[in-house]
PDB file of C-alpha atoms in Angstrom:
ATOM      1  CA  UNK I   1       5.711  24.816   8.506  1.00  0.00           C
ATOM      2  CA  UNK I   2       8.712  23.540   7.024  1.00  0.00           C
ATOM      3  CA  UNK I   3      11.143  20.975   8.432  1.00  0.00           C
ATOM      4  CA  UNK I   4      12.861  23.648  10.464  1.00  0.00           C
ATOM      5  CA  UNK I   5       9.779  24.800  11.893  1.00  0.00           C
ATOM      6  CA  UNK I   6       9.627  27.860  10.123  1.00  0.00           C
ATOM      7  CA  UNK I   7       6.362  29.080   8.101  1.00  0.00           C
ATOM      8  CA  UNK I   8       6.317  28.250   4.698  1.00  0.00           C
ATOM      9  CA  UNK I   9       3.904  30.656   2.976  1.00  0.00           C
ATOM     10  CA  UNK I  10       4.073  28.924  -0.463  1.00  0.00           C
ATOM     11  CA  UNK I  11       3.147  25.612   1.012  1.00  0.00           C
ATOM     12  CA  UNK I  12       0.524  27.345   3.085  1.00  0.00           C
ATOM     13  CA  UNK I  13      -0.959  29.019   0.055  1.00  0.00           C
ATOM     14  CA  UNK I  14      -1.048  25.677  -1.897  1.00  0.00           C
ATOM     15  CA  UNK I  15      -2.791  23.969   0.946  1.00  0.00           C
ATOM     16  CA  UNK I  16      -5.357  26.732   1.432  1.00  0.00           C
ATOM     17  CA  UNK I  17      -6.113  26.443  -2.410  1.00  0.00           C
ATOM     18  CA  UNK I  18      -6.761  22.886  -2.023  1.00  0.00           C
ATOM     19  CA  UNK I  19      -9.011  23.461   1.033  1.00  0.00           C
ATOM     20  CA  UNK I  20     -10.966  26.185  -1.026  1.00  0.00           C
ATOM     21  CA  UNK I  21     -11.297  23.473  -3.745  1.00  0.00           C
ATOM     22  CA  UNK I  22     -12.341  20.700  -1.513  1.00  0.00           C
ATOM     23  CA  UNK I  23     -14.839  22.638   0.721  1.00  0.00           C
ATOM     24  CA  UNK I  24     -16.400  24.251  -2.487  1.00  0.00           C
ATOM     25  CA  UNK I  25     -15.606  27.609  -1.606  1.00  0.00           C
ATOM     26  CA  UNK I  26     -13.626  28.069  -4.839  1.00  0.00           C
ATOM     27  CA  UNK I  27     -17.157  27.837  -6.720  1.00  0.00           C
ATOM     28  CA  UNK I  28     -18.578  30.143  -4.230  1.00  0.00           C
ATOM     29  CA  UNK I  29     -16.337  33.164  -4.216  1.00  0.00           C
ATOM     30  CA  UNK I  30     -18.535  35.453  -2.589  1.00  0.00           C
ATOM     31  CA  UNK I  31     -18.039  33.748   0.624  1.00  0.00           C
ATOM     32  CA  UNK I  32     -14.298  33.860   0.737  1.00  0.00           C
ATOM     33  CA  UNK I  33     -13.776  37.524   1.562  1.00  0.00           C
ATOM     34  CA  UNK I  34     -16.471  37.632   4.189  1.00  0.00           C
ATOM     35  CA  UNK I  35     -15.077  34.430   5.905  1.00  0.00           C
ATOM     36  CA  UNK I  36     -11.534  35.590   5.630  1.00  0.00           C
ATOM     37  CA  UNK I  37     -12.425  38.937   7.325  1.00  0.00           C
ATOM     38  CA  UNK I  38     -14.207  37.237  10.149  1.00  0.00           C
ATOM     39  CA  UNK I  39     -11.435  35.246  11.106  1.00  0.00           C
ATOM     40  CA  UNK I  40      -8.733  38.054  10.644  1.00  0.00           C
ATOM     41  CA  UNK I  41     -10.825  40.981  11.713  1.00  0.00           C
ATOM     42  CA  UNK I  42      -8.441  43.949  10.538  1.00  0.00           C
ATOM     43  CA  UNK I  43      -7.347  42.528   7.292  1.00  0.00           C
ATOM     44  CA  UNK I  44      -7.295  44.896   4.280  1.00  0.00           C
ATOM     45  CA  UNK I  45      -7.630  41.962   1.637  1.00  0.00           C
ATOM     46  CA  UNK I  46     -10.253  42.494  -0.857  1.00  0.00           C
ATOM     47  CA  UNK I  47      -9.960  39.436  -3.069  1.00  0.00           C
ATOM     48  CA  UNK I  48      -8.868  35.939  -3.209  1.00  0.00           C
ATOM     49  CA  UNK I  49      -5.693  37.193  -5.169  1.00  0.00           C
ATOM     50  CA  UNK I  50      -5.135  39.887  -2.741  1.00  0.00           C
ATOM     51  CA  UNK I  51      -5.271  37.291   0.171  1.00  0.00           C
ATOM     52  CA  UNK I  52      -2.477  35.039  -1.916  1.00  0.00           C
ATOM     53  CA  UNK I  53      -0.453  38.121  -2.369  1.00  0.00           C
ATOM     54  CA  UNK I  54      -0.705  40.202   0.936  1.00  0.00           C
ATOM     55  CA  UNK I  55      -2.115  38.284   3.621  1.00  0.00           C
ATOM     56  CA  UNK I  56       0.060  38.317   6.668  1.00  0.00           C
ATOM     57  CA  UNK I  57       1.494  34.907   8.156  1.00  0.00           C
ATOM     58  CA  UNK I  58      -1.037  35.443  10.882  1.00  0.00           C
ATOM     59  CA  UNK I  59      -3.696  36.111   8.716  1.00  0.00           C
ATOM     60  CA  UNK I  60      -3.093  32.971   6.419  1.00  0.00           C
ATOM     61  CA  UNK I  61      -2.990  30.857   9.690  1.00  0.00           C
ATOM     62  CA  UNK I  62      -6.060  31.952  10.903  1.00  0.00           C
ATOM     63  CA  UNK I  63      -7.592  31.472   7.536  1.00  0.00           C
ATOM     64  CA  UNK I  64      -5.941  27.933   7.215  1.00  0.00           C
ATOM     65  CA  UNK I  65      -7.370  27.099  10.733  1.00  0.00           C
ATOM     66  CA  UNK I  66     -10.974  27.695   9.729  1.00  0.00           C
ATOM     67  CA  UNK I  67     -10.823  25.916   6.424  1.00  0.00           C
ATOM     68  CA  UNK I  68      -8.937  22.633   7.726  1.00  0.00           C
ATOM     69  CA  UNK I  69     -11.831  20.968   9.878  1.00  0.00           C
ATOM     70  CA  UNK I  70     -14.296  21.692   6.966  1.00  0.00           C
ATOM     71  CA  UNK I  71     -12.043  20.174   4.572  1.00  0.00           C
ATOM     72  CA  UNK I  72     -11.346  17.270   6.876  1.00  0.00           C
ATOM     73  CA  UNK I  73     -15.021  16.781   7.285  1.00  0.00           C
ATOM     74  CA  UNK I  74     -15.313  16.461   3.438  1.00  0.00           C
ATOM     75  CA  UNK I  75     -12.498  13.875   3.302  1.00  0.00           C
ATOM     76  CA  UNK I  76     -13.974  12.056   6.132  1.00  0.00           C
ATOM     77  CA  UNK I  77     -17.445  11.862   4.635  1.00  0.00           C
ATOM     78  CA  UNK I  78     -15.827  10.920   0.990  1.00  0.00           C
ATOM     79  CA  UNK I  79     -13.679   8.388   2.901  1.00  0.00           C
ATOM     80  CA  UNK I  80     -16.511   6.418   4.429  1.00  0.00           C
ATOM     81  CA  UNK I  81     -18.653   6.968   1.312  1.00  0.00           C
ATOM     82  CA  UNK I  82     -21.596   8.531   3.049  1.00  0.00           C
ATOM     83  CA  UNK I  83     -23.810  11.212   2.379  1.00  0.00           C
ATOM     84  CA  UNK I  84     -22.769  14.899   3.077  1.00  0.00           C
ATOM     85  CA  UNK I  85     -26.225  15.448   4.653  1.00  0.00           C
ATOM     86  CA  UNK I  86     -25.324  12.468   7.133  1.00  0.00           C
ATOM     87  CA  UNK I  87     -22.124  14.188   8.293  1.00  0.00           C
ATOM     88  CA  UNK I  88     -23.802  17.532   8.718  1.00  0.00           C
ATOM     89  CA  UNK I  89     -26.365  15.966  10.615  1.00  0.00           C
ATOM     90  CA  UNK I  90     -23.748  14.757  13.042  1.00  0.00           C
ATOM     91  CA  UNK I  91     -22.307  18.218  13.182  1.00  0.00           C
ATOM     92  CA  UNK I  92     -25.762  19.550  14.096  1.00  0.00           C
ATOM     93  CA  UNK I  93     -25.855  17.384  16.928  1.00  0.00           C
ATOM     94  CA  UNK I  94     -22.267  18.447  18.035  1.00  0.00           C
ATOM     95  CA  UNK I  95     -23.334  22.135  17.522  1.00  0.00           C
ATOM     96  CA  UNK I  96     -26.885  22.482  18.776  1.00  0.00           C
ATOM     97  CA  UNK I  97     -26.743  26.145  19.286  1.00  0.00           C
ATOM     98  CA  UNK I  98     -25.560  26.707  15.454  1.00  0.00           C
ATOM     99  CA  UNK I  99     -28.091  26.229  12.509  1.00  0.00           C
ATOM    100  CA  UNK I 100     -26.165  23.813  10.094  1.00  0.00           C
ATOM    101  CA  UNK I 101     -27.905  23.967   6.927  1.00  0.00           C
ATOM    102  CA  UNK I 102     -24.839  23.437   4.471  1.00  0.00           C
ATOM    103  CA  UNK I 103     -21.163  22.775   4.500  1.00  0.00           C
ATOM    104  CA  UNK I 104     -20.733  26.449   4.686  1.00  0.00           C
ATOM    105  CA  UNK I 105     -22.510  26.842   7.898  1.00  0.00           C
ATOM    106  CA  UNK I 106     -19.751  24.594   9.626  1.00  0.00           C
ATOM    107  CA  UNK I 107     -17.115  27.511   8.846  1.00  0.00           C
ATOM    108  CA  UNK I 108     -16.092  29.245  11.987  1.00  0.00           C
ATOM    109  CA  UNK I 109     -17.862  26.686  14.511  1.00  0.00           C
ATOM    110  CA  UNK I 110     -16.512  23.149  13.292  1.00  0.00           C
ATOM    111  CA  UNK I 111     -13.246  22.145  15.359  1.00  0.00           C
ATOM    112  CA  UNK I 112     -10.837  19.222  14.437  1.00  0.00           C
ATOM    113  CA  UNK I 113     -12.095  17.605  17.831  1.00  0.00           C
ATOM    114  CA  UNK I 114     -15.737  17.777  16.257  1.00  0.00           C
ATOM    115  CA  UNK I 115     -14.547  16.167  13.249  1.00  0.00           C
ATOM    116  CA  UNK I 116     -12.917  13.361  15.015  1.00  0.00           C
ATOM    117  CA  UNK I 117     -16.474  12.949  16.738  1.00  0.00           C
ATOM    118  CA  UNK I 118     -18.312  12.847  13.337  1.00  0.00           C
ATOM    119  CA  UNK I 119     -15.801  10.150  12.104  1.00  0.00           C
ATOM    120  CA  UNK I 120     -16.644   7.955  15.131  1.00  0.00           C
ATOM    121  CA  UNK I 121     -20.360   8.430  14.675  1.00  0.00           C
ATOM    122  CA  UNK I 122     -19.986   7.473  10.976  1.00  0.00           C
ATOM    123  CA  UNK I 123     -17.922   4.471  11.742  1.00  0.00           C
ATOM    124  CA  UNK I 124     -20.226   3.156  14.820  1.00  0.00           C
ATOM    125  CA  UNK I 125     -23.438   4.058  12.674  1.00  0.00           C
ATOM    126  CA  UNK I 126     -22.006   2.170   9.516  1.00  0.00           C
ATOM    127  CA  UNK I 127     -21.173  -1.019  11.793  1.00  0.00           C
ATOM    128  CA  UNK I 128     -24.630  -0.783  13.656  1.00  0.00           C
ATOM    129  CA  UNK I 129     -26.361  -0.669  10.295  1.00  0.00           C
ATOM    130  CA  UNK I 130     -27.933   3.074  11.133  1.00  0.00           C
ATOM    131  CA  UNK I 131     -26.086   4.490   7.967  1.00  0.00           C
ATOM    132  CA  UNK I 132     -25.520   3.052   4.559  1.00  0.00           C
ATOM    133  CA  UNK I 133     -23.007   4.136   2.132  1.00  0.00           C
ATOM    134  CA  UNK I 134     -24.020   5.861  -1.148  1.00  0.00           C
ATOM    135  CA  UNK I 135     -21.407   4.377  -3.377  1.00  0.00           C
TER     136      UNK I 135
END
């Protein structure tokens, strides 16, 4: 959204590109279209370039919505300097019915509230000495 509350396609595409980079999806392009189709249902996009060129506002919003929590999880993990495996362990606790094997397992399932809880867990466990920093 821009300052007038209107959808800003170029900004949205820039942020989606950043999220794809941060989450590692850019290096795993075979997962991008299946993920995009899962959250957009009736999309006809067949490639990342196709998404950037032709996806509708609603499709881009949905894709952004599924990428953001995972992006935020990576940022929180990096900010607290803990292992990604530790963050994923917390996600598994919050999502007991989902098998969390990697960051990619978090797409679709992870919400911003889950990410906030993970951040709280990390902060508390670091203070309690139950978790150590990796760097």
